[in-house]
CSV table of C-alpha atoms in Angstrom, one decimal:
chain,number,residue,atom,x,y,z
A,1,MET,CA,19.8,14.3,-4.3
A,2,LEU,CA,17.6,11.8,-2.5
A,3,GLN,CA,20.2,10.2,0.2
A,4,LYS,CA,18.8,6.3,0.9
A,5,ASN,CA,19.5,6.4,4.6
A,6,PHE,CA,17.2,9.7,5.2
A,7,GLU,CA,13.8,7.1,6.0
A,8,LYS,CA,16.9,6.1,9.2
A,9,THR,CA,17.3,10.1,10.2
A,10,ILE,CA,16.0,11.4,13.5
A,11,GLN,CA,14.1,14.9,14.6
A,12,VAL,CA,17.3,16.5,16.5
A,13,GLU,CA,16.4,18.2,20.5
A,14,THR,CA,18.8,21.1,19.8
A,15,SER,CA,18.3,23.1,16.7
A,16,ASN,CA,20.9,23.2,13.5
A,17,ILE,CA,20.6,26.8,13.3
A,18,ASP,CA,23.4,27.8,15.4
A,19,LYS,CA,26.5,25.6,14.5
A,20,LEU,CA,25.4,27.1,11.1
A,21,LYS,CA,25.7,30.4,12.2
A,22,ASP,CA,29.0,29.7,13.4
A,23,GLU,CA,30.1,28.7,10.0
A,24,LEU,CA,29.1,30.8,8.4
A,25,LYS,CA,30.7,33.4,11.7
A,26,PRO,CA,33.6,34.5,9.6
A,27,ILE,CA,32.4,35.0,6.9
A,28,SER,CA,29.9,37.4,8.7
A,29,VAL,CA,26.4,36.0,6.7
A,30,SER,CA,23.3,35.9,7.7
A,31,VAL,CA,21.8,31.8,7.9
A,32,LEU,CA,18.5,33.8,5.9
A,33,ASP,CA,21.7,35.2,3.2
A,34,PHE,CA,23.5,31.9,3.2
A,35,PHE,CA,20.4,30.4,2.2
A,36,GLN,CA,19.8,32.4,-1.0
A,37,TYR,CA,22.6,32.1,-1.9
A,38,LEU,CA,22.7,28.0,-1.8
A,39,ARG,CA,19.0,28.4,-3.0
A,40,LEU,CA,20.3,30.2,-6.3
A,41,LYS,CA,23.3,27.9,-6.9
A,42,TRP,CA,20.8,24.8,-7.1
A,43,ILE,CA,18.8,26.8,-9.0
A,44,LYS,CA,21.1,28.0,-11.9
A,45,GLN,CA,22.1,24.2,-12.2
A,46,ASN,CA,19.6,22.6,-12.1
A,47,VAL,CA,16.6,25.1,-13.6
A,48,LYS,CA,16.9,24.8,-17.9
A,49,GLY,CA,14.6,25.4,-21.0
A,50,ASN,CA,11.2,24.6,-21.0
A,51,ASP,CA,11.6,24.3,-17.0
A,52,ILE,CA,12.5,28.1,-16.9
A,53,THR,CA,10.2,29.6,-19.7
A,54,TYR,CA,7.1,27.7,-17.2
A,55,ILE,CA,7.5,28.5,-14.5
A,56,GLU,CA,8.3,32.9,-15.8
A,57,LYS,CA,4.5,32.6,-16.5
A,58,VAL,CA,3.6,31.1,-13.8
A,59,LEU,CA,5.1,33.9,-11.9
A,60,GLY,CA,4.6,36.1,-14.5
A,61,LYS,CA,8.2,37.6,-13.9
A,62,PRO,CA,12.0,36.4,-14.9
A,63,ILE,CA,13.8,34.2,-12.7
A,64,SER,CA,16.5,35.7,-12.7
A,65,LYS,CA,14.0,39.0,-10.8
A,66,ILE,CA,12.5,35.9,-8.3
A,67,VAL,CA,15.5,34.3,-6.7
A,68,ILE,CA,18.2,36.7,-6.0
A,69,THR,CA,21.2,37.2,-3.3
A,70,LYS,CA,22.8,40.7,-3.0
A,71,LEU,CA,25.8,39.3,-2.0
A,72,SER,CA,29.7,40.4,-2.5
A,73,GLU,CA,31.8,38.6,-5.1
A,74,ASN,CA,34.1,38.3,-1.7
A,75,LYS,CA,31.7,36.6,0.5
A,76,LYS,CA,29.8,34.2,-2.5
A,77,LYS,CA,33.5,32.9,-3.2
A,78,LYS,CA,34.0,32.0,0.8
A,79,MET,CA,29.7,30.2,1.0
A,80,ASP,CA,31.2,28.5,-2.3
A,81,LYS,CA,34.5,27.5,-0.6
A,82,LEU,CA,32.4,25.7,2.3
A,83,ILE,CA,29.3,24.2,0.6
A,84,LYS,CA,31.8,22.4,-1.5
A,85,ARG,CA,33.9,21.8,1.3
A,86,LYS,CA,30.1,19.8,3.8
A,87,ASN,CA,28.8,19.0,0.6
A,88,TYR,CA,25.6,21.6,1.2
A,89,ASN,CA,22.2,21.8,-1.4
A,90,TRP,CA,19.3,22.9,-1.3
A,91,GLY,CA,18.1,19.5,-3.3
A,92,ASP,CA,19.0,17.6,-0.8
A,93,ILE,CA,16.1,17.2,1.3
A,94,ASN,CA,18.1,15.8,4.5
A,95,PHE,CA,18.9,19.5,4.5
A,96,HIS,CA,16.5,21.0,4.5
A,97,ILE,CA,15.2,18.8,7.1
A,98,THR,CA,18.6,19.4,9.8
A,99,TYR,CA,18.0,23.9,8.6
A,100,ARG,CA,14.8,24.3,9.9
A,101,ILE,CA,13.3,26.0,12.3
A,102,THR,CA,12.3,24.1,15.7
A,103,THR,CA,13.4,26.4,18.7
A,104,HIS,CA,12.1,28.9,20.2
A,105,GLN,CA,15.4,31.0,19.5
A,106,ASP,CA,15.2,30.5,16.0
A,107,ILE,CA,11.6,32.0,15.6
A,108,ILE,CA,12.1,35.3,17.7
A,109,GLU,CA,14.9,35.6,14.8
A,110,VAL,CA,12.9,34.8,12.1
A,111,LEU,CA,9.9,36.3,13.3
A,112,GLU,CA,11.0,39.9,15.5
A,113,LYS,CA,8.6,39.7,17.8
A,114,ILE,CA,5.9,37.1,18.7
A,115,GLU,CA,4.1,35.9,22.0
A,116,PRO,CA,6.2,34.9,25.4
A,117,GLN,CA,4.5,32.4,25.9
A,118,ILE,CA,5.3,30.2,23.1
A,119,GLU,CA,8.8,28.7,25.3
A,120,ASP,CA,5.3,27.5,27.2
A,121,ILE,CA,4.0,25.7,25.4
A,122,ILE,CA,7.6,24.6,22.5
A,123,LYS,CA,8.7,22.9,26.4
A,124,LYS,CA,4.6,20.8,26.6
A,125,GLY,CA,6.1,19.5,23.8
A,126,TYR,CA,5.1,21.0,21.3
A,127,ASN,CA,7.4,20.1,17.5
A,128,VAL,CA,8.4,23.8,15.8
A,129,SER,CA,9.2,23.3,12.2
A,130,ILE,CA,9.8,25.7,9.6
A,131,MET,CA,11.3,24.6,6.6
A,132,PRO,CA,13.3,26.3,4.9
A,133,LEU,CA,12.2,27.2,1.3
A,134,ALA,CA,9.2,29.2,4.0
A,135,LEU,CA,12.4,31.1,5.6
A,136,VAL,CA,13.1,32.2,2.3
A,137,THR,CA,9.8,33.7,0.9
A,138,LYS,CA,10.2,36.5,3.7
A,139,ASN,CA,6.5,36.0,3.5
A,140,LYS,CA,5.4,36.8,7.1
A,141,ASP,CA,1.9,35.6,7.0
A,142,LEU,CA,3.2,33.1,5.6
A,143,LEU,CA,5.1,32.1,7.8
A,144,PHE,CA,2.7,32.7,9.9
A,145,LYS,CA,1.3,29.0,9.0
A,146,PHE,CA,4.0,27.4,11.0
A,147,VAL,CA,3.9,29.1,14.3
A,148,LEU,CA,1.7,28.3,17.4
A,149,LYS,CA,-0.1,30.3,19.4
A,150,LYS,CA,-0.4,31.4,23.3
A,151,ASP,CA,-3.5,28.6,23.1
A,152,PHE,CA,-2.0,25.5,21.1
A,153,PHE,CA,-2.8,23.8,24.6
A,154,THR,CA,-6.1,25.8,26.1
A,155,ASP,CA,-9.4,23.6,26.4
A,156,HIS,CA,-12.2,25.4,24.7
A,157,ILE,CA,-15.7,23.7,23.4
A,158,SER,CA,-15.4,25.1,20.0
A,159,LYS,CA,-11.4,22.7,19.3
A,160,SER,CA,-11.6,19.5,18.9
A,161,TRP,CA,-8.5,17.6,18.4
A,162,ASP,CA,-10.5,15.1,15.9
A,163,PRO,CA,-12.4,17.4,14.1
A,164,TYR,CA,-13.0,14.4,11.3
A,165,GLY,CA,-13.6,12.3,13.1
A,166,ILE,CA,-10.9,10.1,11.6
A,167,PHE,CA,-9.4,8.7,15.2
A,168,SER,CA,-11.9,7.3,17.0
A,169,ARG,CA,-12.6,3.9,17.2
A,170,LYS,CA,-15.2,3.6,15.5
A,171,VAL,CA,-14.0,4.1,12.3
A,172,LYS,CA,-10.4,2.6,12.4
A,173,LEU,CA,-9.6,-0.9,11.1
A,174,PHE,CA,-7.4,-3.4,12.6
A,175,ARG,CA,-7.1,-6.5,10.7
A,176,LYS,CA,-4.4,-9.1,13.6
A,177,GLY,CA,-4.7,-6.4,16.0
A,178,PHE,CA,-2.2,-3.7,13.9
A,179,TYR,CA,-4.2,-0.8,12.4
A,180,LEU,CA,-4.6,-0.5,9.4
A,181,ALA,CA,-7.1,2.4,8.0
A,182,SER,CA,-10.0,4.9,9.0
A,183,GLN,CA,-12.7,4.8,7.5
A,184,LYS,CA,-15.4,6.8,7.2
A,185,PHE,CA,-16.9,6.5,3.8
A,186,LYS,CA,-18.1,3.7,2.7
A,187,ARG,CA,-16.0,3.6,-0.4
A,188,SER,CA,-12.6,4.7,0.2
A,189,VAL,CA,-10.2,4.5,3.5
A,190,LEU,CA,-7.4,6.5,5.0
A,191,MET,CA,-4.3,4.7,5.1
A,192,ASN,CA,-2.2,6.7,8.1
A,193,ILE,CA,1.5,5.6,7.2
A,194,THR,CA,3.2,7.6,9.9
A,195,SER,CA,2.5,10.6,12.7
A,196,ALA,CA,5.4,11.9,11.7
A,197,CYS,CA,5.7,15.0,9.1
A,198,PRO,CA,8.4,18.1,9.0
A,199,PHE,CA,6.1,20.5,8.1
A,200,GLY,CA,5.4,22.3,11.2
A,201,CYS,CA,1.0,23.8,9.8
A,202,VAL,CA,-0.3,25.4,13.5
A,203,GLY,CA,-3.4,24.6,11.8
A,204,CYS,CA,-3.9,21.1,10.7
A,205,TYR,CA,-6.7,18.9,11.6
A,206,LYS,CA,-3.8,16.0,12.6
A,207,GLY,CA,-2.6,18.9,14.2
A,208,PHE,CA,-1.5,17.1,17.3
A,209,PHE,CA,-1.1,13.7,15.9
A,210,THR,CA,1.4,15.5,14.1
A,211,ARG,CA,3.3,18.1,16.4
A,212,ILE,CA,3.1,16.3,19.2
A,213,ILE,CA,3.0,12.3,18.8
A,214,GLY,CA,5.1,12.6,15.8
A,215,LYS,CA,8.3,13.2,16.9
A,216,LYS,CA,11.1,11.2,15.8
A,217,PHE,CA,10.1,11.1,11.6
A,218,TYR,CA,12.1,8.3,9.9
A,219,THR,CA,11.8,4.7,12.8
A,220,ASP,CA,11.6,1.6,11.2
A,221,LEU,CA,9.0,2.8,8.9
A,222,GLN,CA,9.2,1.2,6.0
A,223,LYS,CA,9.1,-2.1,8.2
A,224,ALA,CA,5.8,-1.2,9.7
A,225,VAL,CA,3.9,0.0,6.0
A,226,SER,CA,5.4,-2.7,4.2
A,227,LYS,CA,3.1,-4.9,7.3
A,228,GLN,CA,0.1,-2.7,6.7
A,229,ALA,CA,0.2,-2.5,3.2
A,230,LYS,CA,-0.8,-6.5,2.8
A,231,LEU,CA,-3.1,-6.5,5.6
A,232,LEU,CA,-5.4,-3.8,4.5
A,233,VAL,CA,-4.4,-5.5,1.2
A,234,GLU,CA,-6.1,-8.9,2.6
A,235,HIS,CA,-9.1,-6.9,4.2
A,236,LEU,CA,-9.7,-4.9,0.3
A,237,ASN,CA,-9.8,-7.8,-1.8
A,238,LYS,CA,-12.9,-9.3,0.7
A,239,HIS,CA,-15.2,-5.2,0.1
A,240,PRO,CA,-15.2,-5.5,-3.3
A,241,GLU,CA,-17.8,-1.7,-2.2
A,242,ILE,CA,-13.7,0.1,-1.3
A,243,LYS,CA,-12.6,1.9,-4.3
A,244,THR,CA,-10.0,4.9,-3.3
A,245,VAL,CA,-7.2,4.2,-0.5
A,246,ILE,CA,-5.8,8.0,0.7
A,247,VAL,CA,-2.7,7.3,1.4
A,248,SER,CA,-1.6,9.8,3.7
A,249,GLY,CA,0.0,10.8,7.5
A,250,GLY,CA,1.9,12.6,8.7
A,251,GLU,CA,3.9,12.9,6.4
A,252,PRO,CA,3.7,10.2,3.4
A,253,LEU,CA,6.5,10.8,1.5
A,254,LEU,CA,8.8,10.8,4.9
A,255,LEU,CA,9.2,7.0,3.0
A,256,SER,CA,11.8,5.9,1.1
A,257,ASN,CA,11.2,5.2,-2.5
A,258,ASP,CA,12.6,1.8,-1.6
A,259,GLY,CA,9.6,0.9,0.9
A,260,TRP,CA,6.9,3.3,-1.9
A,261,LYS,CA,8.4,0.5,-4.1
A,262,LYS,CA,7.1,-2.7,-1.9
A,263,MET,CA,3.8,-1.1,-0.6
A,264,LEU,CA,3.1,-0.5,-3.7
A,265,GLN,CA,3.4,-4.5,-4.7
A,266,GLU,CA,1.4,-5.2,-2.0
A,267,PHE,CA,-1.4,-2.5,-3.6
A,268,LEU,CA,-0.6,-5.0,-7.0
A,269,LYS,CA,-2.8,-7.7,-5.7
A,270,THR,CA,-5.9,-5.5,-5.4
A,271,LYS,CA,-9.3,-6.8,-7.0
A,272,TYR,CA,-10.8,-3.6,-6.7
A,273,LEU,CA,-9.7,-0.8,-6.4
A,274,GLY,CA,-9.9,1.8,-8.3
A,275,GLU,CA,-7.9,5.5,-7.2
A,276,PHE,CA,-4.4,5.9,-5.0
A,277,ARG,CA,-4.9,9.1,-3.7
A,278,ILE,CA,-1.9,9.9,-2.0
A,279,CYS,CA,-2.0,12.9,0.1
A,280,THR,CA,0.8,15.1,1.3
A,281,GLY,CA,2.7,18.8,2.8
A,282,VAL,CA,5.8,17.9,0.1
A,283,ILE,CA,4.9,20.1,-2.8
A,284,PHE,CA,3.6,23.1,-1.4
A,285,GLN,CA,4.8,23.1,1.7
A,286,GLY,CA,8.6,22.9,2.0
A,287,LEU,CA,10.3,19.9,0.5
A,288,PRO,CA,9.4,19.9,-3.5
A,289,PHE,CA,12.7,18.5,-3.9
A,290,ARG,CA,10.6,15.0,-2.6
A,291,ILE,CA,9.2,14.9,-6.2
A,292,ASN,CA,11.6,12.7,-8.3
A,293,ASP,CA,12.0,10.8,-11.0
A,294,GLU,CA,12.5,7.2,-9.4
A,295,LEU,CA,9.7,7.6,-7.4
A,296,LEU,CA,7.0,8.9,-10.2
A,297,ASP,CA,7.7,6.2,-12.4
A,298,MET,CA,7.1,4.4,-9.8
A,299,LEU,CA,3.5,5.2,-9.6
A,300,GLU,CA,3.9,5.2,-13.3
A,301,SER,CA,4.1,2.0,-14.1
A,302,PHE,CA,2.0,1.1,-11.1
A,303,GLU,CA,-0.4,3.0,-12.9
A,304,ASN,CA,-0.2,1.1,-15.7
A,305,GLU,CA,-0.4,-2.4,-15.2
A,306,THR,CA,-3.3,-1.4,-12.6
A,307,GLY,CA,-5.4,0.4,-14.3
A,308,ILE,CA,-6.0,1.9,-10.8
A,309,LYS,CA,-6.2,5.8,-11.2
A,310,VAL,CA,-2.7,7.2,-9.1
A,311,ASN,CA,-3.7,11.3,-8.0
A,312,PHE,CA,-1.7,13.7,-5.8
A,313,ASN,CA,-3.7,15.9,-3.0
A,314,ALA,CA,-1.3,18.6,-2.3
A,315,HIS,CA,-1.5,20.5,1.1
A,316,LEU,CA,-1.5,24.5,0.0
A,317,GLY,CA,-2.2,27.7,1.7
A,318,HIS,CA,-0.7,31.0,0.4
A,319,PRO,CA,0.6,32.6,-2.8
A,320,GLU,CA,3.8,32.8,-2.2
A,321,GLN,CA,4.4,28.6,-1.8
A,322,PHE,CA,4.2,28.7,-5.6
A,323,THR,CA,7.8,28.9,-6.2
A,324,PRO,CA,10.1,27.8,-8.2
A,325,GLU,CA,11.1,24.7,-6.3
A,326,SER,CA,7.7,24.0,-6.3
A,327,LEU,CA,6.8,25.0,-10.5
A,328,ILE,CA,9.0,22.0,-11.0
A,329,ALA,CA,8.1,18.8,-9.8
A,330,ILE,CA,3.9,20.5,-10.2
A,331,ARG,CA,5.5,20.3,-14.4
A,332,LYS,CA,7.2,17.0,-13.6
A,333,ILE,CA,4.1,15.1,-11.8
A,334,ILE,CA,1.8,17.1,-14.8
A,335,LYS,CA,4.3,15.1,-17.0
A,336,LYS,CA,2.9,11.8,-16.3
A,337,GLY,CA,-0.3,12.9,-16.2
A,338,PHE,CA,-1.2,12.4,-12.5
A,339,PRO,CA,-4.1,15.2,-11.7
A,340,ILE,CA,-3.1,17.7,-8.4
A,341,ASN,CA,-6.2,18.2,-6.1
A,342,SER,CA,-5.8,21.6,-3.8
A,343,GLN,CA,-6.0,21.5,-0.5
A,344,ILE,CA,-6.1,24.9,1.3
A,345,PRO,CA,-7.4,24.9,5.0
A,346,LEU,CA,-8.3,28.9,5.4
A,347,GLN,CA,-7.1,30.7,8.3
A,348,ARG,CA,-6.7,33.4,9.9
A,349,GLY,CA,-4.2,36.3,9.1
A,350,VAL,CA,-2.2,33.7,6.9
A,351,ASN,CA,-4.8,34.2,3.5
A,352,ILE,CA,-8.3,34.9,5.4
A,353,PHE,CA,-8.0,38.5,6.7
A,354,ILE,CA,-11.4,39.5,8.3
A,355,GLU,CA,-10.3,43.0,9.0
A,356,ASN,CA,-9.9,43.3,5.3
A,357,PHE,CA,-11.5,41.8,2.7
A,358,ASP,CA,-10.0,43.2,-0.5
A,359,LYS,CA,-6.8,41.7,1.0
A,360,THR,CA,-8.6,38.6,1.7
A,361,MET,CA,-10.2,38.2,-1.6
A,362,ASN,CA,-6.7,39.4,-4.1
A,363,ILE,CA,-4.4,36.8,-1.9
A,364,LEU,CA,-7.3,34.1,-2.7
A,365,TYR,CA,-8.2,35.2,-6.6
A,366,GLN,CA,-3.5,35.1,-6.3
A,367,LEU,CA,-4.2,31.6,-5.9
A,368,ALA,CA,-6.0,31.2,-8.0
A,369,GLN,CA,-4.4,32.3,-10.9
A,370,LEU,CA,-1.8,30.1,-9.8
A,371,GLN,CA,-4.1,27.1,-9.9
A,372,GLY,CA,-4.9,27.7,-12.7
A,373,ILE,CA,-2.1,28.9,-14.7
A,374,SER,CA,0.3,26.1,-13.6
A,375,GLY,CA,-2.6,23.5,-13.5
A,376,VAL,CA,-3.2,22.3,-9.9
A,377,ARG,CA,-6.9,22.1,-9.1
A,378,PRO,CA,-8.7,24.0,-6.7
A,379,TYR,CA,-10.4,21.1,-4.9
A,380,LYS,CA,-11.2,21.6,-1.2
A,381,TYR,CA,-10.8,24.8,0.6
A,382,ILE,CA,-11.1,23.8,3.9
A,383,LEU,CA,-13.4,26.0,6.3
A,384,HIS,CA,-12.3,25.5,10.1
A,385,MET,CA,-10.7,22.4,11.6
A,386,ASN,CA,-11.2,23.6,14.9
A,387,VAL,CA,-7.6,22.5,16.5
A,388,GLY,CA,-4.6,23.6,17.6
A,389,SER,CA,-5.4,28.6,18.2
A,390,LEU,CA,-8.1,29.6,18.1
A,391,GLU,CA,-6.0,32.8,16.6
A,392,TYR,CA,-6.2,31.0,13.2
A,393,SER,CA,-10.3,31.2,13.1
A,394,VAL,CA,-12.4,32.9,10.7
A,395,PRO,CA,-15.4,33.4,11.5
A,396,LEU,CA,-18.6,31.4,8.7
A,397,GLU,CA,-21.2,34.4,7.8
A,398,PHE,CA,-17.3,36.5,6.6
A,399,MET,CA,-16.2,32.9,4.7
A,400,LEU,CA,-19.6,32.3,3.1
A,401,GLU,CA,-19.6,35.4,2.1
A,402,VAL,CA,-16.2,35.6,0.6
A,403,LEU,CA,-17.1,32.4,-0.8
A,404,ALA,CA,-19.8,34.1,-2.8
A,405,GLU,CA,-17.5,36.5,-3.9
A,406,LEU,CA,-14.8,33.7,-5.2
A,407,LYS,CA,-17.0,31.3,-6.6
A,408,TYR,CA,-20.5,31.8,-7.0
A,409,ARG,CA,-20.4,35.7,-8.4
A,410,ILE,CA,-23.1,35.6,-12.0
A,411,ASP,CA,-20.2,38.0,-13.5
A,412,HIS,CA,-17.9,36.2,-12.1
A,413,PRO,CA,-14.1,37.7,-13.0
A,414,TRP,CA,-12.1,34.9,-13.0
A,415,PRO,CA,-12.4,31.2,-14.9
A,416,GLU,CA,-14.9,28.5,-13.8
A,417,THR,CA,-11.8,26.2,-13.9
A,418,TRP,CA,-9.4,27.9,-11.0
A,419,GLN,CA,-12.9,28.6,-8.5
A,420,PRO,CA,-12.8,26.2,-6.1
A,421,VAL,CA,-14.2,22.5,-7.1
A,422,SER,CA,-15.1,22.2,-3.1
A,423,PHE,CA,-15.7,24.8,0.4
A,424,CYS,CA,-16.2,22.7,3.4
A,425,ILE,CA,-16.4,22.6,7.4
A,426,LEU,CA,-14.4,18.4,8.6
A,427,TYR,CA,-16.8,17.6,11.0
A,428,GLN,CA,-17.4,14.2,12.7
A,429,LYS,CA,-19.7,13.0,10.4
A,430,GLY,CA,-17.9,14.2,6.6
A,431,ASN,CA,-17.5,17.2,5.2
A,432,ILE,CA,-20.4,20.1,5.7
A,433,LEU,CA,-20.3,21.4,1.8
A,434,LEU,CA,-20.9,24.8,1.9
A,435,SER,CA,-23.1,27.0,-0.7
A,436,PRO,CA,-23.0,31.2,0.3
A,437,GLN,CA,-27.0,30.6,0.4
A,438,ILE,CA,-26.9,29.2,3.4
A,439,LEU,CA,-26.4,32.5,5.1
A,440,TYR,CA,-30.8,32.2,4.1
A,441,THR,CA,-31.4,28.5,5.8
A,442,ILE,CA,-28.9,29.0,9.1
A,443,LYS,CA,-30.0,29.6,12.4
A,444,LYS,CA,-27.6,32.0,14.7
A,445,GLU,CA,-27.5,31.7,18.6
A,446,VAL,CA,-24.7,34.2,20.6
A,447,HIS,CA,-23.9,32.8,23.4
A,448,LYS,CA,-20.9,36.3,25.1
A,449,ASP,CA,-21.3,34.7,28.3
A,450,LYS,CA,-19.2,31.9,27.2
A,451,ASP,CA,-17.5,32.9,24.0
A,452,TYR,CA,-18.9,31.8,21.5
A,453,ILE,CA,-21.2,30.6,18.7
A,454,VAL,CA,-23.7,27.7,17.5
A,455,TYR,CA,-24.9,28.0,14.4
A,456,ARG,CA,-27.8,25.2,12.8
A,457,ILE,CA,-27.4,24.6,9.5
A,458,PRO,CA,-30.1,22.0,7.6
A,459,ILE,CA,-27.3,19.1,5.7
A,460,PRO,CA,-29.1,16.3,3.2
A,461,ILE,CA,-28.2,13.1,4.4
A,462,GLY,CA,-29.2,11.0,2.1
A,463,GLU,CA,-32.5,9.4,1.0
A,464,ARG,CA,-34.0,12.4,0.7
A,465,LYS,CA,-33.5,13.2,4.2
A,466,TRP,CA,-31.6,16.5,6.1
A,467,LEU,CA,-30.5,17.3,9.3
A,468,THR,CA,-29.5,19.9,11.2
A,469,VAL,CA,-25.8,20.1,13.0
A,470,LYS,CA,-24.3,22.5,15.4
A,471,TYR,CA,-21.5,24.7,13.8
A,472,ILE,CA,-19.4,25.4,16.6
A,473,GLU,CA,-17.2,29.0,16.4
A,474,SER,CA,-15.6,31.1,18.9
A,475,LEU,CA,-17.0,34.5,20.0
A,476,LEU,CA,-14.8,37.3,17.3
A,477,LYS,CA,-16.0,41.0,18.5
A,478,GLY,CA,-17.1,42.4,16.3
A,479,TYR,CA,-16.8,40.0,13.6
A,480,ASN,CA,-19.4,37.4,14.4
A,481,ASP,CA,-21.3,38.4,17.8
A,482,ASP,CA,-24.1,40.4,16.2
A,483,PRO,CA,-27.1,38.0,17.4
A,484,ASP,CA,-29.2,39.7,14.6
A,485,SER,CA,-26.8,40.3,12.0
A,486,LEU,CA,-28.4,37.1,9.6
A,487,LYS,CA,-30.9,39.7,9.2
A,488,LYS,CA,-29.9,40.6,5.9
A,489,PHE,CA,-30.4,37.6,4.3
A,490,LYS,CA,-33.5,37.4,5.0
A,491,VAL,CA,-36.0,37.3,1.3
């Protein structure tokens, strides 16, 4: 159950995992085993009837084989007493935020082998966070999505702390000295309502914004957002060309239901708005319980009263993120008639394996099937956001050949509705939409002495005009360092 005061919670500076370990020592149970058991209890109590049918249909196996525990009955009884005494609840957002991994030592205990320099990066101010729901999957590829690398603070020509260009002064909207939103495109604005985010995704294109600046989660968010919404609506009503508001952060659903209610009351006053889009990580990154009936009822009433279409854009990265918990959230959203569009960063070692093309395709095909069957629209696959660690970066040429298999095959084995709508590079001026045919038009420069590759890509910019943009990626020896690699694509 969502606690009304969770908006006031402040990020802890020390891990609560150690405290939980002390509680579990007398029972001789690990934190991970405890999470699994608490999760099993919650699912038995909350997943019923048609939800079970839906989950088993999507995941292709009985729910009893998805969430399991091998603990003895004696240990279960002792944990039941602890759970009752401490009021632990797997469905409580505060539980997940409190017992997420936040320290170097916690990471070591989960992943065992990590680079020793990571501790220094954390001391420099990096905000680690791995949610319990990711931990219980025990999938190392997924977990590395949340583990920083030693080069996070190291400069490189291919890295940018703002690859999408949303924090530059020229795109920020201000009114009465107050930041309202960022506007890169004529017909839409991006309303960032917080810099805080409980999900520690190292490849986030707002990585510096969320992992360094966004330390405190909930301060006085509701009051600030109410003022921001009021001023933004005044701006929107003077600009009828703006049809879409994208609410983002950080994590916008850190705002409580009361805060969302007040914000939506301001947007009831808009005259020209046509779409209200929520960019969120809660569905797949670890807090699907945030999608509750009260929130969805508010959004449904807002849509019905205004005619403004409500959409969810959901951050997704790995097939293991389709959990029973996330599927329940998905089903609730879809029942209300709100589309869910996925946004999938493509990251080396998480969902892309440049040393293994077959493994890469297997992961992406699993993602395709899970999205298609669950009702999630495979919307935007993002190639390289050029932030954080270069060890997560993926060569453009490799991904264009993956894209050829994933979307453009003439004898495609998967339905078109399961294939990505767009495949793009985030760019200062917008999205560079990719197709495998680009391999026949791009120019390549290899700078081995400076450790980077340059591609010159022709893109349309409107009014039948074209622009050649420069895309820079890090050099990966043996994968993208051949200056003649594009010759095989010449007709």
